[in-house]
Coordinates of C-alpha atoms in Angstrom, one line a residue:
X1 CA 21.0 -60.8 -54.8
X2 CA 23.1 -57.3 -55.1
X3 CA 19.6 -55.8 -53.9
X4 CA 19.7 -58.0 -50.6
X5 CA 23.2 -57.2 -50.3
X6 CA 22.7 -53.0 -50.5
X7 CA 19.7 -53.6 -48.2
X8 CA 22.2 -55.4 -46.0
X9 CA 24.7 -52.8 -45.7
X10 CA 22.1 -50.0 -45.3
X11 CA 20.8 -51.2 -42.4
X12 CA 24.1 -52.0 -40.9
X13 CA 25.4 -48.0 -41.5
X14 CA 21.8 -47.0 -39.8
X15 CA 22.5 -49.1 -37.2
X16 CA 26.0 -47.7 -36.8
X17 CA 24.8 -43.7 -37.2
X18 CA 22.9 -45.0 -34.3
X19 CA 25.1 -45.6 -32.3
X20 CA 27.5 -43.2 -32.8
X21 CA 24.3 -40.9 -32.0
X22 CA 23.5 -42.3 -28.9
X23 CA 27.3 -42.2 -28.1
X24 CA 27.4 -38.7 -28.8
X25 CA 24.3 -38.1 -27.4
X26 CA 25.5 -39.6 -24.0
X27 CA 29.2 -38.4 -24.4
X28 CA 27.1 -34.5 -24.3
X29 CA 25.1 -35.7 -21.6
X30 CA 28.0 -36.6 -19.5
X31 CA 29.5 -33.0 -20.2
X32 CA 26.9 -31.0 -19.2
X33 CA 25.8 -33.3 -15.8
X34 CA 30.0 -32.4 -15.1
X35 CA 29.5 -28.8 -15.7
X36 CA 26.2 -28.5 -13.9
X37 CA 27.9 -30.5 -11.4
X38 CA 31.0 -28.3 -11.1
X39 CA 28.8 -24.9 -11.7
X40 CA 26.6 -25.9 -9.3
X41 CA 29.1 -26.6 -6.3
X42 CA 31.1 -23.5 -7.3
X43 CA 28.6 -21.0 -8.2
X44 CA 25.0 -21.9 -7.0
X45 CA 24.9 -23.5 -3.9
X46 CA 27.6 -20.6 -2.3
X47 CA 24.8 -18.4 -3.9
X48 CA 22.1 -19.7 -2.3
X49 CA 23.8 -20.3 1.2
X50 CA 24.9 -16.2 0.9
X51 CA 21.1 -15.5 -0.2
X52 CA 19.7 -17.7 3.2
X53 CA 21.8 -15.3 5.6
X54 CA 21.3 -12.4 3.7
X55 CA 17.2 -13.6 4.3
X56 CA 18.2 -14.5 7.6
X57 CA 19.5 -11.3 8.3
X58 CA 16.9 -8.9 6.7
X59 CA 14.1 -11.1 8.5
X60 CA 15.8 -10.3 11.7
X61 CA 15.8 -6.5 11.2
X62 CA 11.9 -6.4 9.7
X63 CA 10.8 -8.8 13.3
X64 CA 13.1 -6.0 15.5
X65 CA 11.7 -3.7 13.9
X66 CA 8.0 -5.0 14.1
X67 CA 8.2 -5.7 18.2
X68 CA 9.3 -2.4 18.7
X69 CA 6.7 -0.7 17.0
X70 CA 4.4 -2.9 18.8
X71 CA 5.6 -2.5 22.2
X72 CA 5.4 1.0 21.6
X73 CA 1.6 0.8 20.5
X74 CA 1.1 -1.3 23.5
X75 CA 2.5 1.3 26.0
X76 CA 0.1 4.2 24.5
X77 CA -2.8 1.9 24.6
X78 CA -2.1 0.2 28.4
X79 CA -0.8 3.8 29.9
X80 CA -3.6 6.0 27.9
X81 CA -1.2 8.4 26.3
X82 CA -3.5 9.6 24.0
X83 CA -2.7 13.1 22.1
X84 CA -4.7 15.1 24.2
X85 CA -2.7 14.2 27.0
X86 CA 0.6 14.8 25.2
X87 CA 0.2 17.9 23.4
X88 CA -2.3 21.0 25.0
X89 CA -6.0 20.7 23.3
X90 CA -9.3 22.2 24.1
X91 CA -12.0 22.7 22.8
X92 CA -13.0 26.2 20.1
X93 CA -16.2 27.8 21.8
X94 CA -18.0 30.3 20.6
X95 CA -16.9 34.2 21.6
X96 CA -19.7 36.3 22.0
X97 CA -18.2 40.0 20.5
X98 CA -15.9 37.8 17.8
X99 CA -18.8 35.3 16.8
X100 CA -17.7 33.1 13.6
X101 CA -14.6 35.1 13.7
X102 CA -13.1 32.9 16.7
X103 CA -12.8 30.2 14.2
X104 CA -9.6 30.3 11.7
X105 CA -10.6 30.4 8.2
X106 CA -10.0 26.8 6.8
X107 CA -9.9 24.7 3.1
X108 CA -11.3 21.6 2.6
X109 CA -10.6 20.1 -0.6
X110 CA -11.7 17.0 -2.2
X111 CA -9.7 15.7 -5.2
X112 CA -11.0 13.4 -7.5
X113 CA -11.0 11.5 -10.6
X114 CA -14.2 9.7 -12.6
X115 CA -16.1 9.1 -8.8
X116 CA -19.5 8.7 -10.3
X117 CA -20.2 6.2 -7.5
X118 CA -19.1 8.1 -4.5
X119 CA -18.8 11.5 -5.8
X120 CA -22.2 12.7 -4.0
X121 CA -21.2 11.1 0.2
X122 CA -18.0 13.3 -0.1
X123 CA -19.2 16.2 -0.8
X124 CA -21.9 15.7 1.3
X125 CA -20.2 14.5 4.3
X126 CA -17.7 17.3 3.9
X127 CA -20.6 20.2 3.5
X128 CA -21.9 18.7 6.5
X129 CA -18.9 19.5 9.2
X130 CA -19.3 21.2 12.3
X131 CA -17.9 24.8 11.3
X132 CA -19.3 28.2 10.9
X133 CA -20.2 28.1 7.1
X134 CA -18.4 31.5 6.8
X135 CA -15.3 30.5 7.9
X136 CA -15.1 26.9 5.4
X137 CA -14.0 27.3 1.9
X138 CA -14.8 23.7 -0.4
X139 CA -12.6 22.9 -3.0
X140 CA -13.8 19.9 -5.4
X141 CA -10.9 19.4 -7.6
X142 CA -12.2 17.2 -9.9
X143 CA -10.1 15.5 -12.9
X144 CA -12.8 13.6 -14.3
X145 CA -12.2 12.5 -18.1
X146 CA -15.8 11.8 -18.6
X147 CA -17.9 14.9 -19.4
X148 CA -20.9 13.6 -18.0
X149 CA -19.7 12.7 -14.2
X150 CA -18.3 16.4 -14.4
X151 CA -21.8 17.4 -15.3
X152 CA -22.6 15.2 -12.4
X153 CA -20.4 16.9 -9.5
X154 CA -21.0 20.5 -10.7
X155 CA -24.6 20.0 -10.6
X156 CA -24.0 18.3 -6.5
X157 CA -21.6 21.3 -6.1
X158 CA -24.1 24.3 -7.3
X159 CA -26.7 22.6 -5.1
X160 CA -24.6 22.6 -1.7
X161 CA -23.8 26.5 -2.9
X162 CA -27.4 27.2 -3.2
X163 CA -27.6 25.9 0.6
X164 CA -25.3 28.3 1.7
X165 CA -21.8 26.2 1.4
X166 CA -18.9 27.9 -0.1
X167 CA -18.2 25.6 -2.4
X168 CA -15.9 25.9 -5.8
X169 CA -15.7 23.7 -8.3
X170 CA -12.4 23.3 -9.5
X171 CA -11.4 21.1 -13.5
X172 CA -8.4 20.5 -15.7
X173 CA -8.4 20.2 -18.8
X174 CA -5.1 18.0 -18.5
X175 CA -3.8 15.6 -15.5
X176 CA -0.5 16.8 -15.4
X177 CA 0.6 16.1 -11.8
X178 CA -2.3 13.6 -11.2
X179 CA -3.2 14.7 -7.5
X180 CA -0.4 16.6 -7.1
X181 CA -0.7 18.5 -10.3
X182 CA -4.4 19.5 -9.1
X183 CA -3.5 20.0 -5.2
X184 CA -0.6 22.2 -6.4
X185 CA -2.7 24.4 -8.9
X186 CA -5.6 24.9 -6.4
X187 CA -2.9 26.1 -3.5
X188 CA -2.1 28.8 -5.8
X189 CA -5.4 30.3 -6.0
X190 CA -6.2 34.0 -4.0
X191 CA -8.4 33.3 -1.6
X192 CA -6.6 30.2 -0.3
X193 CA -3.8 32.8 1.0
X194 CA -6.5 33.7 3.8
X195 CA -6.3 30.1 5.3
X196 CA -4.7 28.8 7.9
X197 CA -4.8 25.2 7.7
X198 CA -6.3 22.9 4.8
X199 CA -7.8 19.3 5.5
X200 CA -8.1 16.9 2.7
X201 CA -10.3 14.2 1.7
X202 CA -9.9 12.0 -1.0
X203 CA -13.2 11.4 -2.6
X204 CA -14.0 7.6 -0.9
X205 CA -13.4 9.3 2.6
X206 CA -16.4 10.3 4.7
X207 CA -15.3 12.3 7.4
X208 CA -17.1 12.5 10.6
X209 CA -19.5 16.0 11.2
X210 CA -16.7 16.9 14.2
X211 CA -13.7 16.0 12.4
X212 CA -12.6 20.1 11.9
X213 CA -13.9 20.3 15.9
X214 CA -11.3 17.6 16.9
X215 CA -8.5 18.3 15.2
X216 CA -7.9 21.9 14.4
X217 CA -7.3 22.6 18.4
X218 CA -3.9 21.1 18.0
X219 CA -2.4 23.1 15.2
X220 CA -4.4 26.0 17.1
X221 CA -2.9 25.7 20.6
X222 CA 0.9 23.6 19.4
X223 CA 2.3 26.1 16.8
X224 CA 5.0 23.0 16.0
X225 CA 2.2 20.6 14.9
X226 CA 2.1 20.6 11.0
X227 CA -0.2 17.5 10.3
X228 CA -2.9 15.8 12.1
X229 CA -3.8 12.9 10.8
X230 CA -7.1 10.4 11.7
X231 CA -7.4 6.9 11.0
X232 CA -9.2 4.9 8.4
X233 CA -12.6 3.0 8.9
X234 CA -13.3 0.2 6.8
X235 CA -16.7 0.3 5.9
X236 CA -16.8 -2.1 3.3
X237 CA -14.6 -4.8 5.1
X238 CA -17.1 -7.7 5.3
X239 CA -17.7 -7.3 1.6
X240 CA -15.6 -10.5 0.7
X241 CA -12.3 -12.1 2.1
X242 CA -9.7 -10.0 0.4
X243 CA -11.2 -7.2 2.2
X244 CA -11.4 -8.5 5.4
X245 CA -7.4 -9.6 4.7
X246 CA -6.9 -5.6 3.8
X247 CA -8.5 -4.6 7.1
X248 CA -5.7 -6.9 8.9
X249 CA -2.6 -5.1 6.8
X250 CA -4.5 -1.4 7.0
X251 CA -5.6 -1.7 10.7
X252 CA -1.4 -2.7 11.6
X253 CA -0.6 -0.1 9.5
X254 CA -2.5 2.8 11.6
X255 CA -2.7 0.9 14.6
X256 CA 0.3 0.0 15.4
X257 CA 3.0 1.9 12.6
X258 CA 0.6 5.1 12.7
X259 CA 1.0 5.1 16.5
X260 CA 4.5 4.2 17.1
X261 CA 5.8 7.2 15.0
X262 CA 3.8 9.6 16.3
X263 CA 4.5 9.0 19.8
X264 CA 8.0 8.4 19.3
X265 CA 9.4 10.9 16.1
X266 CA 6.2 12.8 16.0
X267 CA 6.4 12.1 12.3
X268 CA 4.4 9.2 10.3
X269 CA 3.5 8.9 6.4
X270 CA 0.8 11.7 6.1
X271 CA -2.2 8.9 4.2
X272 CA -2.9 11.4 1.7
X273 CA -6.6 12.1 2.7
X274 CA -8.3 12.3 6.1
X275 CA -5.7 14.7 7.4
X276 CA -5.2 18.3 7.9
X277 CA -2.4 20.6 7.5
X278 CA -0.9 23.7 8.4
X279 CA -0.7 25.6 5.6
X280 CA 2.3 26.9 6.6
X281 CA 4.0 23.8 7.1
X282 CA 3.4 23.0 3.6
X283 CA 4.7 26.1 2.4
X284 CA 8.0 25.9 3.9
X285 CA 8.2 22.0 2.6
X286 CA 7.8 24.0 -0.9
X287 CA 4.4 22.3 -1.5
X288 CA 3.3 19.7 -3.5
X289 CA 5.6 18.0 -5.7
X290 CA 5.0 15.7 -8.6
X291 CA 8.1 13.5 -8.8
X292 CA 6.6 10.4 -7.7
X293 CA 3.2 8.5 -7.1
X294 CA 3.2 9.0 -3.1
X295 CA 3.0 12.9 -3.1
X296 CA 1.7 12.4 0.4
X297 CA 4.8 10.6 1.5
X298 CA 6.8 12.8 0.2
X299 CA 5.1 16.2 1.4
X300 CA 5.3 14.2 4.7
X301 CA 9.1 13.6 4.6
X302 CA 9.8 17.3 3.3
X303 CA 7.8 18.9 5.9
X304 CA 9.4 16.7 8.8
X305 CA 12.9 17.5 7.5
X306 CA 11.8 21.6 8.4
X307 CA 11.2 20.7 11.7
X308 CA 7.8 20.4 11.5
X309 CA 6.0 17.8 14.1
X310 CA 3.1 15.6 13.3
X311 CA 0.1 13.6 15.5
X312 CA -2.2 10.2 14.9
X313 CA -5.5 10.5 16.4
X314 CA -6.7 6.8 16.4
X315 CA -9.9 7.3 17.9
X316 CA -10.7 9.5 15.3
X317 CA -12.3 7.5 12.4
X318 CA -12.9 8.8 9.1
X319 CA -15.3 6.3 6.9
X320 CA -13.6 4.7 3.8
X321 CA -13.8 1.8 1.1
X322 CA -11.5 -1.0 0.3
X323 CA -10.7 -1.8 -3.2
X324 CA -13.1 -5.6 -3.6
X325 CA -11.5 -6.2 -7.2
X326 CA -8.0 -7.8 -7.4
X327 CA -6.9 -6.1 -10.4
X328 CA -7.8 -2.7 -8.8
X329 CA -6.2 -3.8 -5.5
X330 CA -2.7 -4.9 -7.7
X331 CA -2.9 -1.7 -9.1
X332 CA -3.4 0.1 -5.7
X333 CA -0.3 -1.9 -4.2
X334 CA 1.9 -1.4 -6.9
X335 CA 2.0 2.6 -6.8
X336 CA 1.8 1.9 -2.8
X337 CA 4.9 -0.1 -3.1
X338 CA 6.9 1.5 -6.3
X339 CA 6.4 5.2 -4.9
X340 CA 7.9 5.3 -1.5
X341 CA 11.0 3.3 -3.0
X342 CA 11.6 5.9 -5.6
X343 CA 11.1 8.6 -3.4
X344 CA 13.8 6.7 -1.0
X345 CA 16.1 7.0 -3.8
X346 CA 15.6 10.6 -4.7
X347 CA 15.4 12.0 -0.9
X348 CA 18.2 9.4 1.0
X349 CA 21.0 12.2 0.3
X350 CA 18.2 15.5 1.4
X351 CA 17.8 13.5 4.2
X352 CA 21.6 12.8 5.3
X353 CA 22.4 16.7 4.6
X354 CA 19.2 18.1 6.2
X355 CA 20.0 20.3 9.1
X356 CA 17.1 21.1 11.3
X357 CA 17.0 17.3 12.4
X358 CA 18.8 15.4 14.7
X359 CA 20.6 12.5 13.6
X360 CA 18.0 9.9 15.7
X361 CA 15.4 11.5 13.2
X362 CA 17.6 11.1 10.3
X363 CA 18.5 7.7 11.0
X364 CA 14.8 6.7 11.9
X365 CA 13.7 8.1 8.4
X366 CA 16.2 6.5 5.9
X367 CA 16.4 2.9 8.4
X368 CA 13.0 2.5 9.8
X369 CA 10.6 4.3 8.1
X370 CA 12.3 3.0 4.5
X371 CA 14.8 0.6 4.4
X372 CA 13.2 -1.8 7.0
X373 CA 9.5 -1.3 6.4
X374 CA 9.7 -0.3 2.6
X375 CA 12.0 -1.9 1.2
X376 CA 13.4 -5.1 2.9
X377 CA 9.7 -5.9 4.1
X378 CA 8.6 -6.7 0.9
X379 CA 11.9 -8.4 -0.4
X380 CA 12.2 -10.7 2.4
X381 CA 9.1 -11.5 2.3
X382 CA 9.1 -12.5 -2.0
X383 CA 12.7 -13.5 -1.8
X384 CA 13.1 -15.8 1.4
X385 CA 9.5 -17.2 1.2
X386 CA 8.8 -17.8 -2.4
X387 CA 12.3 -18.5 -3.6
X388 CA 15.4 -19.0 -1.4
X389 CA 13.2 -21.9 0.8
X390 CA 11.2 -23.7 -2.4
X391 CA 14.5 -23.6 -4.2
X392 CA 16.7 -25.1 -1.6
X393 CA 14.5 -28.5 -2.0
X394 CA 16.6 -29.4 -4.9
X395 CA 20.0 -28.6 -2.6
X396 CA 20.2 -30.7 0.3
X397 CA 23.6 -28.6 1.0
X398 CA 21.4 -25.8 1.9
X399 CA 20.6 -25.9 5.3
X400 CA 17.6 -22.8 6.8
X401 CA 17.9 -22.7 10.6
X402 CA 14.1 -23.8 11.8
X403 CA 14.0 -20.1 13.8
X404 CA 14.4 -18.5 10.0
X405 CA 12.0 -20.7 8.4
X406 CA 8.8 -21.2 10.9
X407 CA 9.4 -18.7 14.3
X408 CA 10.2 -15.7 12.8
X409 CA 7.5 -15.9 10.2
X410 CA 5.1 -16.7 13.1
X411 CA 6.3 -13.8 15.3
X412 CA 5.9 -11.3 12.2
X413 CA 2.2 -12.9 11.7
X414 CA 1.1 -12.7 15.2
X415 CA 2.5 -8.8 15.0
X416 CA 0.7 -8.4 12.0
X417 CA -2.3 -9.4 13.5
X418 CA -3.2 -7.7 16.5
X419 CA -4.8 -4.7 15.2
X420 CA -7.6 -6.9 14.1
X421 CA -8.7 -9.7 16.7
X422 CA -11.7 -10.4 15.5
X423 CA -10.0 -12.0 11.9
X424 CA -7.5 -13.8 13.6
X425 CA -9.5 -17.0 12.6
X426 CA -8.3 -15.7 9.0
X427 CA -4.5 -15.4 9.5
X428 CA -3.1 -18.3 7.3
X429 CA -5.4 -16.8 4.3
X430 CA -3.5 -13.3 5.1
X431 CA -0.5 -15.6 5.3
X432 CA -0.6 -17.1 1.7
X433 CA -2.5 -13.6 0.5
X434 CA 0.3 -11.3 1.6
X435 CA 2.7 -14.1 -0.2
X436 CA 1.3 -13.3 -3.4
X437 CA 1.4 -9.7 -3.5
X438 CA 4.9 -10.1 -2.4
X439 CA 5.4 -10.6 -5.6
X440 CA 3.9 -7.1 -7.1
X441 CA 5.4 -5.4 -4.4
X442 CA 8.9 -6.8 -4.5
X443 CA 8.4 -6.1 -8.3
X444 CA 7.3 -2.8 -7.3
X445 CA 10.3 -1.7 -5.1
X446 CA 12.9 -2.4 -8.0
X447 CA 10.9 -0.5 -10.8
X448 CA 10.9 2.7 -8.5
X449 CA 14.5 1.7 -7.2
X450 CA 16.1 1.8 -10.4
X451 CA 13.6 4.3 -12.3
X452 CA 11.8 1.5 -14.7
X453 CA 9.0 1.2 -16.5
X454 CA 5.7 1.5 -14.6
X455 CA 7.0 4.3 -12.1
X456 CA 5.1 6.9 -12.8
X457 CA 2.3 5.0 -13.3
X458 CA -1.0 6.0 -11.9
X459 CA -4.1 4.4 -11.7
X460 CA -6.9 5.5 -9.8
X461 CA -8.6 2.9 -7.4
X462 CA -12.0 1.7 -8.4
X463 CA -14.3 2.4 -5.9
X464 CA -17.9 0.7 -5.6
X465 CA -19.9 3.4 -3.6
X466 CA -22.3 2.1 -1.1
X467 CA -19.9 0.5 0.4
X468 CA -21.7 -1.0 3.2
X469 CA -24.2 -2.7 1.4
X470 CA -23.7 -6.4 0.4
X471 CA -22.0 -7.7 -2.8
X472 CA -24.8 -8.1 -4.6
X473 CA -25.4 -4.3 -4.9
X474 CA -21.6 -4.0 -5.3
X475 CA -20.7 -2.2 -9.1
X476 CA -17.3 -3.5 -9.0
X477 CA -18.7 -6.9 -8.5
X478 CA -21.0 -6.8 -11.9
X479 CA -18.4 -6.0 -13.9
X480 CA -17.2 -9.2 -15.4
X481 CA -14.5 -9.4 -17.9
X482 CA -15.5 -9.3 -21.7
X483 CA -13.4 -12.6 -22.5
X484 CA -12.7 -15.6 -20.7
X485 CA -8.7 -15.2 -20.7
X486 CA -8.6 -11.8 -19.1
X487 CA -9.6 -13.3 -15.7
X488 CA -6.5 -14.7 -15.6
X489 CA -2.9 -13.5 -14.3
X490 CA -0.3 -14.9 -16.2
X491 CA 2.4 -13.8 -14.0
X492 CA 0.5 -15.6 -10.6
X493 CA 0.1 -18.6 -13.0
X494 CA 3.7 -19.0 -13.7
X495 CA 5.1 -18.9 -9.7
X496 CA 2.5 -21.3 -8.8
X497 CA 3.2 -23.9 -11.4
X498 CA 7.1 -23.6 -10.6
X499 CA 6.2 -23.8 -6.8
X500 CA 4.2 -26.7 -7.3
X501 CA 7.3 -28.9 -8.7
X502 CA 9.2 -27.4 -5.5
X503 CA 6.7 -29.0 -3.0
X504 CA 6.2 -32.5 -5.0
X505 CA 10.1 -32.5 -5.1
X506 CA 10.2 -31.8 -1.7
X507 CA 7.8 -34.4 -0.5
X508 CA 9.4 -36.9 -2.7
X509 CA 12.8 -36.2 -1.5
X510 CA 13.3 -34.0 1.0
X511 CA 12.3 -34.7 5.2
X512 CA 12.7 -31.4 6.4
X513 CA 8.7 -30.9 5.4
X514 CA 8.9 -27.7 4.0
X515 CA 6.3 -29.1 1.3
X516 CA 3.7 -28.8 4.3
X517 CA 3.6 -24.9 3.1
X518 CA 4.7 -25.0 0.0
X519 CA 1.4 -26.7 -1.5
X520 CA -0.6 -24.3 -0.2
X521 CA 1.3 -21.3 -1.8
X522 CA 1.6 -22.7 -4.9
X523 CA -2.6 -22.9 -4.5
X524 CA -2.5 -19.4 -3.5
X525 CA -0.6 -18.4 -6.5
X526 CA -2.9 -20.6 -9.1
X527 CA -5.9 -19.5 -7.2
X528 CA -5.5 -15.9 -7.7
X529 CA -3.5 -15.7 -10.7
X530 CA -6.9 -18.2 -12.1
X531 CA -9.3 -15.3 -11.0
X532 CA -11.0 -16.7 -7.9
X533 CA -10.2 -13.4 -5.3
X534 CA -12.6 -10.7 -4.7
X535 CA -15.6 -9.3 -5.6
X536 CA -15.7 -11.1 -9.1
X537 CA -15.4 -14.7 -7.6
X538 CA -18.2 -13.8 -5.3
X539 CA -20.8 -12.6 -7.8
X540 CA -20.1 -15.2 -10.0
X541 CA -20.8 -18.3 -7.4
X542 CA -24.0 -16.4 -6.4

């Protein structure tokens, strides 16, 4: 009987712990829904209705910016201001009492790091150029960590010297500087004091046999010129789809961004390779500096600040490859994206105080050439795209003007995409591709910003070789990862997941439809952060 009775009472103090739980419970429930509540009318919604025009605003600038860049390539293409036309050229001939000796003495170097696979066409195609052999001096500045592929390039260099090629082959035992370090170190060297003007290759560029025969008339016959520079040609660019999508961004880049600053500032970003110099102009920028990952740009920047004029020759095509692996490309975009925002930090005040510039120069330096296309391209495009309009699915009190959310996008797309007509079939893949990176490069801009973690980080681009044969041959295609997990980028993984609940909460409960291209970037995310981009995929579904 007392047993039923303690059984009794047990259950009835269970039953009111319970209770008193699931009070509590509720009571805390009811707190924290109030403070969300109050939080999120103070604090986030004001945030995100600031972040919207600040997106708004930024997406403005980057499509005013874009236009006028392509109006200006449109006027140089319709009206046929080509260089020769604005600046004097003609053509070197030979003199008959001078023979070779018309012909300025001029470097050629070719830097390069672990090129087993393309090592031989440079040094071949740069052996091969139309200049009296007597007036070319080769530098292969090679910073290869493997013994054998420095076997490898000495043995193709001592074979172009036995062909009458003044060639040197030039090591490290160190990579201080990277490219710099070894562009910087070769300058110095004797004979280079003898000449005038110094092209550069990097070791996937194949220049054509009259690139010296085009180009060196202008820095001959316009003592102001300090850089010409020629254009890129995809050889590879059918290889697979993130190729082709590279071809789009590159072919803008020198079609239309290339072109625009020449014939309006005379200055561009010199590419780092296919271009030559004036040795002097380099000299007076105070050479090559190693204090961030875009040497080129910054040269480029230096030089301009002196005065110094530069000119795009777009119908000059210099043969190149595109990086087919993702994680090479990531890499590639990363330093592409991190450098030229450091370097914004360290030059913004050389800039303001530099005094043989006008102020139009100044202000198209520090506003176009890096705020708009550096810096806010790549955060509006991360920031408005991927965050500020997925997010604002769970606030109905945010409110994106249709202009900010679907014309201005499509203006900036149909921009992006006339330097390459004949992908236009692919421009919602470049779209969603160009979404993803965002997020690398927006990652990117901050590290070199603020000085962080990866910014001096250099990673050479993996090159294939043979570029123009098909995938199957590729050697960045046959290397597969060792394990099963490394395919996979975590990082990619994560934004698509979260962007997925954005679009099924949009579609649920939202009518402003913004699911309709949502889904398909949150695929894009899981897709490539799952593996399936580039040359890997391909080989793998053959």
């Amino acid at each position: 009987m007392e047993g039923n009775v303690s059984t009794t009472v047990a259950i009835y103090i269970d039953q009111a712990c319970d209770l008193l739980s699931a009070l509590a419970t509720a009571e805390v429930l009811n707190r924290a829904a109030t403070a969300w509540a109050a939080v999120r009318a103070a604090v986030v919604v004001p945030s995100m209705k600031a972040a919207v025009v600040v997106c708004l605003a930024m997406s403005v600038m980057l499509v005013v910016e874009k236009l006028s860049m392509a109006l200006v390539a449109l006027y140089v293409k319709v009206f046929g201001r080509t260089p020769e036309r604005i600046y004097k050229w003609a053509p070197l001939s030979q003199d008959v009492e001078l023979g070779s000796l018309a012909y300025p003495l001029v470097l050629v170097q070719i830097p390069m790091f672990n090129e087993r696979e393309v090592y031989q066409m440079s040094i071949g195609a740069v052996c091969m150029l139309e200049w009296p052999y007597d007036r070319l001096i080769i530098q292969v500045l090679d910073d290869s960590t493997d013994l054998k592929i420095r076997e490898l390039v000495q043995e193709e260099c001592e074979k172009w010297s036995k062909k009458r090629r003044n060639i040197h082959y030039i090591s490290r035992d160190n990579r201080n500087g990277y490219k710099a370090g070894a562009l910087k170190e070769a300058m110095d060297l004797d004979y280079v004091k003898k000449c005038d003007y110094v092209a550069i290759f990097d070791a996937d560029h194949e220049p054509p046999s009259d690139f010296l025969m085009r180009t060196i008339p202008f820095l001959i016959h316009n003592p102001e010129i300090g850089l010409v520079q020629a254009r890129w040609k995809f050889e590879n660019a059918n290889e697979c789809v993130m190729t082709r999508i590279q071809e789009m961004s590159l072919n803008y880049h020198f079609k239309v961004e290339q072109q625009s600053g020449s014939s309006t500032m005379a200055f561009f970003g010199f590419n780092g390779t296919a271009g030559i110099w004036r040795i002097l102009a380099i000299s007076e920028a105070e050479g090559w500096k190693e204090r961030t990952t875009v040497e080129d740009m910054d040269l480029a920047v230096r030089a301009t600040l002196q005065g110094w004029k530069f000119v795009y020759i777009g119908d000059l095509k210099v043969k190149s490859e595109l990086p087919s692996n993702y994680k090479a490309y990531r890499y590639q975009q990363h330093r592409w994206a991190c450098g030229p925002a450091n370097l914004f930090k360290k030059m913004t005040t050389e800039i303001i105080m530099a005094k043989k510039v006008p102020f139009v120069k100044k202000f198209f330096l520090l506003y176009n050439f890096f705020l708009a296309r550096r810096i806010l391209s790549h955060n509006v495009t991360f920031f408005f795209y991927c965050i500020i309009i997925p997010a604002s699915s769970f606030f109905p009190e945010v409110v994106i003007p249709k202009w900010g959310v679907f014309y201005i996008p499509i203006a900036i797309t149909l921009l992006n995409s006339i330097g390459t007509p004949r992908s236009l079939h692919l421009i919602i893949i470049w779209i969603f591709f160009e979404s993803v990176m965002s997020l690398h490069r927006c990652k990117a801009v901050f590290i070199g910003l603020f000085d962080a973690g990866r910014v001096n980080e250099w990673v050479v681009t993996e090159k294939a070789g043979n570029a123009s044969k098909t995938i199957q041959t590729s050697t960045a295609a046959k290397k597969c990862p060792n394990k099963f997990w490394k395919r996979f980028h975590f990082l990619e993984l994560g934004m698509g997941v979260l962007l997925l609940i954005s679009a099924c909460h949009n579609c649920i409960f939202r009518t402003n439809l913004y699911f309709i291209f949502i889904f398909p970037l949150s695929l894009s995310f899981l897709t490539m952060g799952s593996g399936f981009v580039g040359t890997y995929t391909a080989q793998q579904s053959s």
